[in-house]
Short mmCIF file of C-alpha atoms in Angstrom, two decimals:
data_model
loop_
_atom_site.label_atom_id
_atom_site.label_comp_id
_atom_site.label_asym_id
_atom_site.label_seq_id
_atom_site.Cartn_x
_atom_site.Cartn_y
_atom_site.Cartn_z
CA MET A 1 -13.10 -10.15 36.15
CA SER A 2 -10.25 -8.96 33.93
CA HIS A 3 -10.59 -5.80 31.92
CA ILE A 4 -10.05 -5.30 28.20
CA ILE A 5 -10.20 -1.49 28.17
CA ARG A 6 -9.07 0.73 30.99
CA ALA A 7 -9.23 4.50 30.56
CA ASN A 8 -7.73 6.86 33.15
CA ASN A 9 -8.57 10.57 33.03
CA LEU A 10 -8.76 10.89 29.24
CA VAL A 11 -8.93 14.52 28.07
CA LYS A 12 -9.25 15.79 24.53
CA SER A 13 -9.87 19.44 23.68
CA PHE A 14 -11.05 20.53 20.25
CA THR A 15 -11.01 24.28 20.48
CA LYS A 16 -10.39 26.48 23.47
CA GLY A 17 -12.83 25.71 26.24
CA LEU A 18 -14.66 22.96 24.34
CA ARG A 19 -13.78 19.44 25.45
CA ALA A 20 -14.62 16.40 23.34
CA LEU A 21 -13.47 14.15 26.19
CA ASP A 22 -13.58 15.60 29.68
CA ASP A 23 -11.72 13.50 32.22
CA ILE A 24 -13.10 10.08 31.25
CA SER A 25 -12.19 7.14 33.46
CA MET A 26 -13.82 3.76 32.86
CA VAL A 27 -13.30 0.03 32.47
CA VAL A 28 -14.73 -2.47 29.99
CA ASN A 29 -14.54 -6.10 31.10
CA LYS A 30 -13.95 -9.18 29.00
CA GLN A 31 -17.11 -10.60 27.36
CA GLU A 32 -19.02 -7.48 28.28
CA VAL A 33 -21.33 -5.58 25.94
CA LEU A 34 -21.17 -1.86 26.64
CA VAL A 35 -23.62 0.46 24.87
CA VAL A 36 -22.61 4.13 24.67
CA MET A 37 -25.44 6.64 24.40
CA GLY A 38 -25.71 10.40 24.39
CA PRO A 39 -26.90 13.36 22.33
CA SER A 40 -25.02 14.19 19.12
CA GLY A 41 -21.79 16.02 19.85
CA SER A 42 -21.56 14.47 23.30
CA GLY A 43 -18.22 12.84 22.44
CA LYS A 44 -19.37 9.22 22.25
CA SER A 45 -17.92 8.68 18.75
CA THR A 46 -14.70 10.39 19.79
CA LEU A 47 -14.44 8.10 22.81
CA ILE A 48 -14.91 4.87 20.87
CA ARG A 49 -12.47 6.05 18.19
CA THR A 50 -9.73 6.68 20.76
CA PHE A 51 -9.98 2.99 21.71
CA ASN A 52 -8.24 1.95 18.46
CA GLY A 53 -6.16 5.08 17.91
CA LEU A 54 -8.27 6.75 15.22
CA GLU A 55 -8.55 9.76 17.54
CA THR A 56 -5.75 11.14 19.69
CA PHE A 57 -6.11 12.48 23.21
CA ASP A 58 -4.26 15.25 25.02
CA SER A 59 -3.71 13.68 28.42
CA GLY A 60 -4.55 10.61 30.44
CA LYS A 61 -3.77 6.94 29.95
CA LEU A 62 -5.50 4.22 27.98
CA GLU A 63 -4.94 0.49 28.03
CA VAL A 64 -6.60 -1.64 25.36
CA VAL A 65 -6.15 -5.43 25.03
CA GLY A 66 -3.15 -5.13 27.36
CA VAL A 67 -1.37 -2.49 25.25
CA PRO A 68 -0.81 0.90 26.92
CA LEU A 69 -1.41 4.12 25.01
CA TYR A 70 -0.41 7.62 26.13
CA SER A 71 -0.90 11.05 24.63
CA ASN A 72 2.26 10.61 22.49
CA HIS A 73 0.44 7.90 20.49
CA ASP A 74 3.20 5.44 19.77
CA GLU A 75 2.51 4.12 16.24
CA ARG A 76 3.76 0.65 17.11
CA ASN A 77 1.38 0.32 20.05
CA ILE A 78 -1.52 1.58 17.96
CA ARG A 79 -0.79 -1.07 15.29
CA ALA A 80 -0.61 -3.73 18.03
CA ILE A 81 -4.04 -2.65 19.33
CA ARG A 82 -5.58 -2.56 15.84
CA ARG A 83 -4.50 -6.13 15.17
CA LYS A 84 -6.64 -7.28 18.09
CA VAL A 85 -9.54 -4.81 17.88
CA GLY A 86 -12.08 -4.76 15.05
CA MET A 87 -14.12 -1.71 14.08
CA VAL A 88 -17.45 -1.30 12.28
CA PHE A 89 -18.37 2.13 10.92
CA GLN A 90 -21.62 3.96 10.34
CA GLN A 91 -20.88 4.24 6.59
CA PHE A 92 -19.62 0.60 6.31
CA ASN A 93 -16.41 1.80 4.58
CA LEU A 94 -16.05 -1.35 2.50
CA PHE A 95 -13.39 -1.16 -0.21
CA PRO A 96 -15.49 -0.59 -3.36
CA HIS A 97 -12.86 -1.86 -5.81
CA LEU A 98 -12.56 -5.25 -4.09
CA SER A 99 -15.04 -8.12 -4.05
CA ILE A 100 -16.69 -9.10 -0.77
CA LEU A 101 -14.25 -11.97 -0.32
CA GLU A 102 -11.24 -9.76 -1.14
CA ASN A 103 -12.48 -7.17 1.36
CA ILE A 104 -12.35 -9.78 4.09
CA ILE A 105 -9.08 -11.56 3.22
CA LEU A 106 -6.95 -8.43 2.67
CA ALA A 107 -5.96 -7.91 6.32
CA PRO A 108 -5.48 -11.60 7.24
CA MET A 109 -3.16 -12.00 4.23
CA LYS A 110 -1.21 -8.78 4.77
CA VAL A 111 -1.19 -8.57 8.57
CA GLN A 112 -1.25 -12.20 9.70
CA LYS A 113 0.48 -13.47 6.54
CA LEU A 114 -2.10 -16.21 5.97
CA THR A 115 -2.13 -17.90 2.55
CA ARG A 116 -5.01 -17.03 0.24
CA ILE A 117 -6.55 -20.47 0.74
CA GLU A 118 -6.47 -20.22 4.55
CA ALA A 119 -7.81 -16.67 4.49
CA GLU A 120 -10.62 -17.53 2.05
CA GLU A 121 -11.67 -20.54 4.07
CA HIS A 122 -11.99 -18.44 7.21
CA ALA A 123 -13.72 -15.65 5.26
CA MET A 124 -16.34 -18.05 3.90
CA HIS A 125 -16.95 -19.31 7.43
CA LEU A 126 -17.51 -15.73 8.63
CA LEU A 127 -19.80 -14.97 5.68
CA SER A 128 -21.93 -18.02 6.48
CA GLN A 129 -22.17 -16.82 10.09
CA MET A 130 -23.51 -13.54 8.69
CA GLY A 131 -25.80 -15.41 6.28
CA ILE A 132 -24.35 -13.92 3.10
CA THR A 133 -22.20 -16.66 1.49
CA LYS A 134 -23.95 -16.16 -1.86
CA GLN A 135 -22.56 -12.63 -2.15
CA ALA A 136 -18.88 -13.60 -1.78
CA ARG A 137 -17.90 -12.86 -5.39
CA LYS A 138 -19.99 -9.71 -5.72
CA TYR A 139 -18.85 -6.13 -5.15
CA PRO A 140 -20.03 -3.85 -2.30
CA SER A 141 -22.15 -1.64 -4.60
CA GLN A 142 -24.23 -4.70 -5.59
CA LEU A 143 -25.32 -5.33 -1.98
CA SER A 144 -28.02 -3.71 0.16
CA GLY A 145 -26.96 -1.52 3.08
CA GLY A 146 -27.77 -4.24 5.61
CA GLU A 147 -25.72 -6.79 3.67
CA GLN A 148 -22.81 -4.36 3.35
CA GLN A 149 -22.80 -3.76 7.09
CA ARG A 150 -22.79 -7.51 7.76
CA VAL A 151 -19.81 -7.83 5.39
CA ALA A 152 -18.13 -5.05 7.38
CA ILE A 153 -18.71 -7.04 10.57
CA ALA A 154 -17.26 -10.17 8.92
CA ARG A 155 -14.25 -8.10 7.81
CA ALA A 156 -13.76 -6.80 11.36
CA LEU A 157 -13.91 -10.40 12.65
CA ALA A 158 -11.35 -11.68 10.13
CA LEU A 159 -8.38 -10.96 12.41
CA LYS A 160 -10.07 -12.88 15.26
CA PRO A 161 -10.25 -9.76 17.45
CA GLU A 162 -10.61 -9.72 21.23
CA LEU A 163 -12.80 -6.63 21.07
CA LEU A 164 -15.23 -5.19 18.52
CA LEU A 165 -16.07 -1.48 18.30
CA PHE A 166 -19.32 -0.37 16.61
CA ASP A 167 -19.71 3.31 15.73
CA GLU A 168 -23.45 3.82 15.08
CA PRO A 169 -23.67 0.67 12.93
CA THR A 170 -27.35 1.06 12.02
CA SER A 171 -27.68 4.84 11.65
CA ALA A 172 -27.08 4.83 7.87
CA LEU A 173 -29.48 1.94 7.17
CA ASP A 174 -33.05 1.93 5.86
CA PRO A 175 -35.39 1.13 8.78
CA GLU A 176 -36.31 -2.31 7.37
CA ARG A 177 -32.60 -3.24 7.22
CA VAL A 178 -31.74 -2.37 10.82
CA ASN A 179 -32.82 -5.67 12.40
CA GLU A 180 -30.69 -7.98 10.26
CA VAL A 181 -27.58 -6.10 11.48
CA LEU A 182 -28.75 -6.00 15.13
CA ASP A 183 -29.47 -9.75 14.95
CA ALA A 184 -25.93 -10.43 13.76
CA MET A 185 -24.58 -8.33 16.66
CA ARG A 186 -26.86 -10.11 19.12
CA THR A 187 -25.48 -13.48 17.99
CA LEU A 188 -21.92 -12.23 18.46
CA ALA A 189 -22.76 -11.05 21.99
CA GLN A 190 -24.25 -14.44 22.84
CA LYS A 191 -21.00 -16.10 21.73
CA GLY A 192 -19.14 -14.00 24.26
CA MET A 193 -17.59 -11.33 22.04
CA THR A 194 -16.57 -8.19 23.94
CA MET A 195 -18.28 -5.24 22.27
CA VAL A 196 -18.49 -1.47 22.67
CA VAL A 197 -21.45 -0.12 20.70
CA VAL A 198 -22.36 3.50 20.07
CA THR A 199 -26.04 3.42 19.12
CA HIS A 200 -29.46 5.01 19.56
CA GLU A 201 -31.23 1.63 19.43
CA VAL A 202 -32.92 1.50 22.85
CA GLY A 203 -34.33 -2.00 22.25
CA PHE A 204 -30.89 -3.40 21.51
CA ALA A 205 -29.38 -1.68 24.56
CA ARG A 206 -32.12 -2.97 26.90
CA GLU A 207 -31.85 -6.51 25.62
CA VAL A 208 -28.15 -7.06 24.88
CA ALA A 209 -26.13 -4.54 26.88
CA ASP A 210 -24.52 -5.49 30.18
CA ARG A 211 -24.00 -1.83 30.96
CA VAL A 212 -24.96 1.50 29.43
CA LEU A 213 -22.59 4.48 29.40
CA PHE A 214 -24.25 7.87 29.07
CA MET A 215 -22.21 10.86 27.88
CA ASP A 216 -22.98 14.55 27.53
CA SER A 217 -20.61 17.41 26.50
CA GLY A 218 -17.57 15.14 26.73
CA LYS A 219 -18.38 14.02 30.26
CA LEU A 220 -19.23 10.53 31.52
CA ILE A 221 -22.56 11.22 33.22
CA GLU A 222 -23.39 7.71 34.36
CA MET A 223 -22.48 4.11 33.68
CA THR A 224 -24.96 1.55 34.91
CA THR A 225 -27.03 -1.49 33.95
CA PRO A 226 -29.72 -0.99 31.28
CA ASP A 227 -32.46 -1.82 33.82
CA ILE A 228 -31.51 1.06 36.05
CA PHE A 229 -30.62 3.42 33.21
CA PHE A 230 -33.88 3.10 31.27
CA SER A 231 -36.29 2.98 34.21
CA ASN A 232 -34.56 4.84 36.98
CA ALA A 233 -31.74 7.01 35.65
CA LYS A 234 -30.03 8.92 38.42
CA HIS A 235 -29.13 12.08 36.55
CA GLU A 236 -31.34 14.83 35.27
CA ARG A 237 -29.49 14.93 31.93
CA SER A 238 -29.96 11.17 31.35
CA ARG A 239 -33.70 11.45 32.01
CA LYS A 240 -34.00 14.43 29.68
CA PHE A 241 -32.19 12.51 26.90
CA LEU A 242 -34.38 9.43 27.38
CA ASN A 243 -37.51 11.57 27.23
CA GLN A 244 -36.37 13.06 23.93
CA ILE A 245 -35.56 9.77 22.19
CA GLU A 246 -38.77 8.15 23.36
CA LYS A 247 -40.91 10.88 21.82
CA MET B 1 -38.27 34.28 -39.72
CA LYS B 2 -35.99 33.01 -36.96
CA MET B 3 -35.00 29.96 -39.06
CA ARG B 4 -34.02 32.15 -41.96
CA LYS B 5 -31.86 34.38 -39.77
CA GLY B 6 -29.97 31.35 -38.43
CA LEU B 7 -29.43 30.10 -41.97
CA TRP B 8 -27.98 33.41 -43.10
CA ILE B 9 -25.48 33.43 -40.21
CA GLN B 10 -24.37 29.93 -41.14
CA VAL B 11 -23.87 30.86 -44.77
CA LEU B 12 -21.87 33.90 -43.68
CA VAL B 13 -19.59 31.87 -41.41
CA LEU B 14 -19.07 29.26 -44.12
CA ALA B 15 -18.15 31.96 -46.65
CA LEU B 16 -15.68 33.47 -44.18
CA VAL B 17 -13.97 30.13 -43.53
CA PHE B 18 -13.81 29.42 -47.26
CA SER B 19 -12.24 32.76 -48.09
CA LEU B 20 -9.67 32.27 -45.32
CA ILE B 21 -8.67 28.90 -46.78
CA LEU B 22 -8.50 30.47 -50.24
CA VAL B 23 -6.19 33.21 -48.98
CA LEU B 24 -3.98 30.59 -47.32
CA VAL B 25 -3.78 28.38 -50.43
CA ASN B 26 -3.17 31.41 -52.64
CA ASN B 27 -0.41 32.57 -50.30
CA ILE B 28 1.28 29.18 -50.31
CA SER B 29 1.15 28.75 -54.08
CA THR B 30 2.38 32.29 -54.71
CA ASN B 31 5.32 31.62 -52.41
CA LEU B 32 6.06 28.28 -54.04
CA ILE B 33 6.02 29.86 -57.49
CA ARG B 34 8.16 32.78 -56.39
CA SER B 35 10.79 30.49 -54.85
CA GLY B 36 10.71 28.26 -57.91
CA LEU B 37 9.91 25.21 -55.83
CA GLY B 38 7.00 22.90 -56.57
CA PHE B 39 5.12 21.02 -53.89
CA ASP B 40 6.87 17.66 -53.73
CA PHE B 41 8.76 15.38 -51.38
CA GLY B 42 11.51 14.29 -53.82
CA TRP B 43 14.12 16.12 -51.73
CA LEU B 44 13.72 13.54 -48.97
CA ASN B 45 15.95 11.23 -51.01
CA ARG B 46 18.81 13.77 -51.30
CA THR B 47 21.95 13.57 -49.16
CA ALA B 48 21.59 15.39 -45.82
CA GLY B 49 25.24 16.38 -45.51
CA PHE B 50 25.10 17.29 -41.81
CA ALA B 51 26.42 15.30 -38.89
CA LEU B 52 24.35 14.29 -35.84
CA ALA B 53 25.92 13.89 -32.41
CA GLU B 54 23.24 11.50 -31.25
CA HIS B 55 21.64 8.66 -33.15
CA VAL B 56 19.93 5.48 -31.99
CA LEU B 57 20.45 3.82 -35.40
CA PRO B 58 23.63 4.12 -37.55
CA TYR B 59 23.81 7.52 -39.25
CA SER B 60 26.40 9.42 -41.29
CA SER B 61 26.25 12.74 -43.14
CA SER B 62 26.02 10.87 -46.46
CA ASP B 63 22.61 9.45 -45.54
CA ASN B 64 19.52 11.10 -47.01
CA TYR B 65 17.08 13.58 -45.43
CA ALA B 66 14.41 10.92 -44.84
CA TRP B 67 16.85 8.89 -42.74
CA ALA B 68 17.94 12.02 -40.84
CA LEU B 69 14.29 12.78 -40.03
CA LEU B 70 13.75 9.23 -38.82
CA ILE B 71 16.81 9.56 -36.55
CA GLY B 72 15.39 12.82 -35.19
CA TRP B 73 12.08 11.15 -34.65
CA LEU B 74 13.70 8.31 -32.70
CA ASN B 75 15.70 10.83 -30.63
CA SER B 76 12.43 12.57 -29.78
CA LEU B 77 10.78 9.31 -28.81
CA LYS B 78 13.78 8.43 -26.65
CA VAL B 79 13.68 11.64 -24.62
CA ILE B 80 9.86 11.73 -24.45
CA PHE B 81 9.64 8.13 -23.25
CA ALA B 82 12.42 8.49 -20.65
CA SER B 83 11.01 11.80 -19.34
CA LEU B 84 7.52 10.34 -19.19
CA ILE B 85 8.70 7.58 -16.88
CA MET B 86 10.81 9.88 -14.71
CA ALA B 87 8.11 12.56 -14.48
CA THR B 88 5.61 9.90 -13.43
CA LEU B 89 7.93 8.59 -10.70
CA ILE B 90 8.65 12.11 -9.41
CA GLY B 91 4.99 13.10 -9.66
CA PHE B 92 3.67 10.09 -7.74
CA PHE B 93 6.42 10.31 -5.12
CA VAL B 94 5.88 14.02 -4.43
CA GLY B 95 2.10 13.73 -4.77
CA ILE B 96 1.95 11.00 -2.15
CA LEU B 97 4.18 13.03 0.18
CA SER B 98 2.03 16.13 -0.18
CA ALA B 99 -1.10 14.13 0.64
CA GLY B 100 0.62 12.57 3.65
CA ARG B 101 0.71 13.39 7.35
CA ASN B 102 4.34 14.52 7.72
CA THR B 103 4.29 18.33 7.93
CA LEU B 104 7.93 18.86 6.93
CA LEU B 105 7.69 16.62 3.85
CA ARG B 106 4.40 18.27 2.91
CA PHE B 107 6.06 21.68 3.13
CA LEU B 108 9.04 20.59 1.00
CA ALA B 109 6.69 19.11 -1.61
CA SER B 110 4.65 22.30 -1.87
CA LEU B 111 7.88 24.34 -2.08
CA TYR B 112 9.00 22.26 -5.07
CA VAL B 113 5.66 22.56 -6.83
CA THR B 114 5.32 26.30 -6.21
CA PHE B 115 8.87 27.02 -7.33
CA ILE B 116 8.83 24.93 -10.51
CA ARG B 117 5.45 26.21 -11.68
CA GLN B 118 6.49 29.88 -11.54
CA ILE B 119 9.43 29.54 -13.96
CA PRO B 120 9.14 29.09 -17.75
CA LEU B 121 10.21 25.65 -18.94
CA LEU B 122 12.63 27.15 -21.47
CA LEU B 123 14.56 28.87 -18.67
CA GLN B 124 14.61 25.67 -16.64
CA LEU B 125 16.02 23.68 -19.56
CA LEU B 126 18.72 26.29 -20.17
CA PHE B 127 19.50 26.26 -16.44
CA TRP B 128 19.95 22.48 -16.31
CA TYR B 129 22.10 22.57 -19.44
CA PHE B 130 24.37 25.55 -18.81
CA VAL B 131 24.44 25.68 -15.01
CA GLY B 132 23.63 22.07 -14.23
CA PHE B 133 25.96 20.32 -16.67
CA LEU B 134 28.30 22.55 -18.65
CA SER B 135 29.62 24.27 -15.50
CA ILE B 136 30.67 21.01 -13.83
CA GLN B 137 34.42 20.65 -13.49
CA GLY B 138 35.65 17.09 -13.30
CA ASN B 139 33.41 14.36 -11.94
CA LEU B 140 30.61 15.52 -9.66
CA ILE B 141 30.33 12.29 -7.70
CA GLY B 142 33.82 11.09 -6.78
CA PRO B 143 33.19 7.97 -4.69
CA PHE B 144 30.85 6.33 -7.20
CA LYS B 145 33.23 6.55 -10.14
CA GLY B 146 32.57 3.64 -12.44
CA ILE B 147 28.92 3.26 -11.43
CA LEU B 148 27.63 6.80 -11.74
CA ASN B 149 29.66 9.47 -13.45
CA ILE B 150 28.31 13.02 -13.78
CA SER B 151 30.43 15.53 -15.68
CA ASN B 152 30.09 18.25 -18.31
CA GLN B 153 30.04 15.39 -20.84
CA GLY B 154 26.77 14.16 -19.41
CA ILE B 155 25.89 11.15 -17.29
CA VAL B 156 27.44 7.68 -17.46
CA ILE B 157 25.43 5.19 -15.44
CA LEU B 158 26.37 1.49 -15.41
CA GLY B 159 28.07 1.85 -18.79
CA ILE B 160 25.12 3.65 -20.41
CA ASN B 161 26.26 6.98 -21.80
CA LEU B 162 23.81 9.90 -21.74
CA SER B 163 24.92 13.15 -23.37
CA ALA B 164 24.79 16.43 -21.45
CA GLU B 165 22.09 17.66 -23.87
CA PHE B 166 19.94 14.58 -23.40
CA SER B 167 20.45 14.59 -19.62
CA ALA B 168 19.57 18.29 -19.27
CA LEU B 169 16.44 17.80 -21.36
CA LEU B 170 15.47 14.63 -19.46
CA ILE B 171 15.90 16.26 -16.05
CA GLY B 172 14.29 19.56 -17.12
CA LEU B 173 11.20 17.94 -18.64
CA SER B 174 10.80 15.42 -15.78
CA VAL B 175 11.20 17.95 -12.98
CA TYR B 176 8.81 20.36 -14.71
CA SER B 177 6.09 17.81 -15.58
CA GLY B 178 6.63 16.01 -12.26
CA ALA B 179 5.46 19.13 -10.41
CA TYR B 180 2.18 19.21 -12.35
CA ILE B 181 1.69 15.46 -12.07
CA SER B 182 2.23 15.59 -8.30
CA GLU B 183 -0.65 18.04 -7.94
CA ILE B 184 -2.89 15.73 -9.96
CA VAL B 185 -1.84 12.75 -7.82
CA ARG B 186 -2.45 14.72 -4.61
CA GLY B 187 -5.92 15.70 -5.81
CA GLY B 188 -6.68 12.08 -6.71
CA ILE B 189 -5.59 10.77 -3.32
CA GLN B 190 -7.58 13.44 -1.50
CA SER B 191 -10.68 12.55 -3.52
CA VAL B 192 -10.79 9.17 -1.73
CA SER B 193 -13.01 9.42 1.35
CA ARG B 194 -11.54 9.68 4.83
CA GLY B 195 -13.46 6.53 5.80
CA GLN B 196 -11.35 4.38 3.47
CA TRP B 197 -8.19 5.44 5.33
CA GLU B 198 -9.83 4.74 8.68
CA ALA B 199 -11.06 1.35 7.47
CA PHE B 200 -7.66 0.04 6.39
CA ARG B 201 -5.93 1.52 9.45
CA SER B 202 -8.50 -0.13 11.73
CA LEU B 203 -7.58 -3.46 10.14
CA GLY B 204 -3.98 -3.04 11.28
CA LEU B 205 -2.70 -2.56 7.71
CA ALA B 206 0.50 -0.51 7.34
CA GLU B 207 0.27 2.89 5.63
CA ASN B 208 2.20 1.82 2.50
CA ILE B 209 0.11 -1.34 2.01
CA GLY B 210 -3.13 0.61 2.52
CA LEU B 211 -1.95 3.21 0.02
CA ILE B 212 -1.18 0.59 -2.64
CA LYS B 213 -4.08 -1.80 -2.04
CA VAL B 214 -6.88 0.52 -0.95
CA ILE B 215 -6.28 4.20 -1.73
CA MET B 216 -4.43 4.20 -5.07
CA PRO B 217 -6.86 1.93 -6.94
CA GLN B 218 -9.63 4.38 -6.02
CA ALA B 219 -7.55 7.49 -6.73
CA LEU B 220 -6.36 6.39 -10.19
CA PRO B 221 -9.64 7.02 -12.05
CA ALA B 222 -9.42 10.64 -10.85
CA ILE B 223 -5.71 10.86 -11.68
CA LEU B 224 -5.63 9.38 -15.20
CA PRO B 225 -7.37 12.14 -17.24
CA GLY B 226 -5.04 14.80 -15.79
CA LEU B 227 -2.07 12.50 -16.27
CA THR B 228 -2.92 12.04 -19.94
CA SER B 229 -2.94 15.76 -20.59
CA GLN B 230 0.40 16.14 -18.78
CA TYR B 231 1.87 13.37 -20.96
CA LEU B 232 0.65 15.15 -24.09
CA ASN B 233 2.11 18.43 -22.82
CA LEU B 234 5.42 16.73 -22.11
CA ALA B 235 5.58 15.29 -25.65
CA LYS B 236 4.89 18.71 -27.14
CA ASN B 237 7.31 20.49 -24.79
CA SER B 238 10.08 18.14 -25.93
CA THR B 239 10.43 20.35 -29.04
CA LEU B 240 12.24 22.84 -26.78
CA ALA B 241 15.16 20.41 -27.20
CA ILE B 242 16.50 22.79 -29.85
CA ALA B 243 17.36 25.28 -27.09
CA VAL B 244 19.95 22.95 -25.54
CA GLY B 245 21.17 21.58 -28.87
CA TYR B 246 19.63 18.12 -28.65
CA SER B 247 18.84 16.74 -32.13
CA ASP B 248 15.17 15.92 -31.79
CA ILE B 249 12.73 15.84 -34.70
CA TYR B 250 12.13 19.57 -34.55
CA ALA B 251 15.80 20.55 -34.39
CA ILE B 252 16.59 18.32 -37.39
CA SER B 253 13.57 19.54 -39.36
CA ASP B 254 14.72 23.09 -38.68
CA THR B 255 18.16 22.34 -40.16
CA ILE B 256 16.61 20.58 -43.15
CA ILE B 257 14.21 23.46 -43.82
CA THR B 258 17.10 25.93 -43.73
CA GLN B 259 19.09 23.80 -46.19
CA THR B 260 16.31 22.93 -48.63
CA GLY B 261 13.85 25.78 -48.19
CA ARG B 262 11.07 23.19 -47.94
CA ALA B 263 9.25 24.86 -45.05
CA ILE B 264 5.75 23.75 -46.04
CA GLU B 265 6.58 20.09 -46.62
CA GLY B 266 8.82 20.07 -43.53
CA PHE B 267 6.11 21.44 -41.30
CA ILE B 268 3.50 19.10 -42.72
CA LEU B 269 5.74 16.15 -41.76
CA LEU B 270 6.28 17.62 -38.28
CA LEU B 271 2.60 18.22 -37.66
CA ILE B 272 1.62 14.75 -38.84
CA SER B 273 4.29 13.03 -36.75
CA PHE B 274 3.30 14.85 -33.55
CA PHE B 275 -0.35 14.30 -34.27
CA PHE B 276 0.19 10.56 -34.48
CA LEU B 277 2.48 10.42 -31.46
CA ASN B 278 -0.13 12.13 -29.29
CA ILE B 279 -2.92 9.99 -30.71
CA ILE B 280 -0.91 6.95 -29.61
CA ILE B 281 -0.33 8.37 -26.11
CA SER B 282 -3.95 9.33 -25.53
CA ASN B 283 -5.23 6.01 -26.87
CA CYS B 284 -2.92 4.05 -24.60
CA MET B 285 -4.13 6.08 -21.62
CA GLU B 286 -7.74 5.58 -22.69
CA LEU B 287 -7.11 1.82 -22.75
CA LEU B 288 -5.60 1.94 -19.28
CA ASN B 289 -8.52 4.03 -18.04
CA ASN B 290 -11.07 1.53 -19.36
CA ARG B 291 -9.28 -1.36 -17.69
CA LEU B 292 -9.22 0.49 -14.37
CA LEU B 293 -12.85 1.53 -14.54
CA SER B 294 -14.03 -1.99 -15.37
CA TYR B 295 -14.67 -2.77 -11.69
CA GLN B 296 -17.20 0.05 -11.49
CA LYS B 297 -19.35 -1.60 -14.17
CA HIS B 298 -20.42 -4.58 -12.10
#
């Protein structure tokens, strides 16, 4: 199977002695769903944000969608990666001054140089996939959190990415709004989208993930299938973490 | 009891204000009587008798005072309007640099702002006039002769002739106000959340497109109120034109007051004209502000 992310010995230090990423080496395969778990401050957000150049690293090598990235962070390579990798944030980060439709068509028009008609047609298709066509002309502040996050997913899909990154996509939602977002992600996974998801949703990880990556203090502790991870984790730290979130 | 005490204080304040106004009116009328001048504007129709180096409309020394004042007024508008545009361009350019990621450019921007804000505007204007223009020998920019010509006569750009006085005032006011505007722009840009930058970058949008399409529209509501007050300051500061010999409304009024002795009428005209100019500026900005904020009212 061919890989879509390959990380070799990634290291990132914040302050002296403290490492956000401590010698991370890993591979994400095409059409795989990888769930990243770990206590807060373990470096899981930092890791996923290095995948599209939002975070820098001090040493090591990264290869995402076939584009290499080194610690010098070549701007052109980062742009090339971002054109093929979508990202969904915890706080949605929709553009509040633009309508839902304008949020989605901005990048296709400016990056891929599509005409407005082409971009809008594709945007409406994505919105219907997310079940929110009625909201196309509204503004982000008029939507519920769950709807906003689904718009953010549609926006991330607008460039037809090869990989989607999710940074705690349901952590800022009201509990009753979590499932509509997880359902949308589940559908994407079924269609074969490659996804890396930082989340605390154990149910989602059990059901959808192909593999689970567990991090603690910047280190990759273990990377295994959800079956093994949730029932028979090898490492003491993984078991301790699972005990805490199940309480 | 408390009510009555409050009432007494109000009556006292009112009496104080009244007596102050009475003293002022008494003072004015005594002066008018002493100088043998009544309070009237008939003198506006008399011949001015002084020449003006700069006039937007035709003017000669045989025209009357009213016409001379109008010329001065137009000269003021000319320099205020031109400086307003230049200060805005400088302010946005430097403001964007100082909110950016390039350390060297950020340092240069903060050097400019720090330097300009420590020096009185009057000194800066005199500097641009005496050191910047009058000390130039020959043409400053040799190779561009014909397109851009900078000498102690002023600036000639594409056939448009700007006097040394106008140019010094234009540069001085723009560079000075630009420094303040850049700080307002920087603050506005920094008020937009980090997540908005990350969102447009994640979509593969270039920095300049993200700045124009995503960041600026959200920064403008925070920038506009500060910008308005800088525009008003710039308009008022333009009266320092007299220091470099540019014939703006204040410089011409000053000459007229010296010739006619009509200080009270002259100042009333000055105050009214500036009042209306600034009302126009702040109303225009208010209009712009309402248009920009309309998206927040959905």
